[in-house]
Amino acid sequence: MLCAIFNEQLMILNKLQRPINPKSYIACIDGFRFFAIFTVCLLHINNYYGRSIGYDYYQGIKDINSWSWFINRCGLGVELFFAISGFVIALPFFRHYLEGKEKPSLKSYFYRRITRLEVPFLLSCVLIYTGYIWQKQISFGDEIGHLLSAMTYTHTFIYGVWPPFNSVIWSLETEIQFYIITPWLIAFLFSGKKPFLRYGKFILIMAISLYLRSQYNELETWHLHRSVLVNLPYFLIGFIIAEIYIQRKSFLEKQLFIWDFIGISCFYLLFRYAWANNQLYFCIALLVLFISIFKGHILHWFCSQKIIYVIGGMCYTIYLLHYPLFHLTGKITEQIHPFNSFYYNLIMQAMLLLPIVFIICSCYFVLIEKPCMNKSWPQLLYSKLKKVFIVITNKTE
């Protein structure tokens, strides 16, 4: 009986796992994505549920180590995503410059970004916007500017705020900006043969971007407060990990329990410095936490568990859909609050909502996102449509 249940669960996980290359797949990176998406989901359950019952969820936010202090800083999962993107995107370019591997084709690089990301993103925008205008009881064209600017990754530049129908997708604008500049940024870093020149340029870029991050309020006037200019330090953390992974892989593979303690301490420090004007300490903690995911016995084991890295591999779909789904499914559960404490009731809401949202996101992932992970899906789709067209043409004749 237990064996049959286990096999069934394994089949479900295999169905949900994204396509991988076993030779190059790094399971703990998807496990790290689980950390990121879980913290973001906790923040947004807190925000939705607090608003739905009229509770000031910022209450007690200055009480260090309180529930409010922690959960309102869970937006730091976005910075974790930025660091992971920096690592993943930089890795093939760094392999070229550091190991002499074939240089990634810019055409293939941008084509892959488009075919991999755009269909799930654009479809989610249309679906969520449709639900948004239905809920507000307005016509489709009344706020079409928000939809079109969001779909073209220009919403923050134009409006200076996040999209009203799905606020979380502001970060995807930042990701796209990073994807665009990365090939030339890395080429600039590696121009010149001396490593110390590369490190000097890296430190200079990091220092400039950290300074710009400290000017957040001033940049908000120009609608640049959420741009890659401000968020580049987090992506650059991924660059450091990419170089360590290539040149010091044996260091990362030697796991010690002391790194679990270091990693958990740095995870706490991320909360400590999440809202600091000077993000240097946050970036240092993020760097060391990232290293600890490789080097810590427990952290590496946890991130390498199949259920963890499978969910982490679905993070793009979950990120796109989770906040609107909390608003939709939360209508069913928001009246369930058996405790006097807001945070005990919040835990109850999380236990009810997260499985529902996960099931819906799993369906979207399997039907929409996972097929787009096949590099050849446009050609396969064209081939199928061509066959259908031929069949229809033959019937009409």
XYZ file of C-alpha atoms in Angstrom, residues 68 103 128 148 174 178 267 292 343 353 357:
11
model
C 5.411 41.180 11.569
C 30.801 31.319 -26.967
C -5.412 37.961 -15.011
C -0.013 46.666 -22.908
C 13.983 44.099 -14.158
C 19.242 42.244 -17.036
C 19.375 33.950 5.969
C 26.048 27.687 1.876
C -0.779 35.299 12.756
C -4.539 28.393 0.263
C -2.816 27.561 -5.491
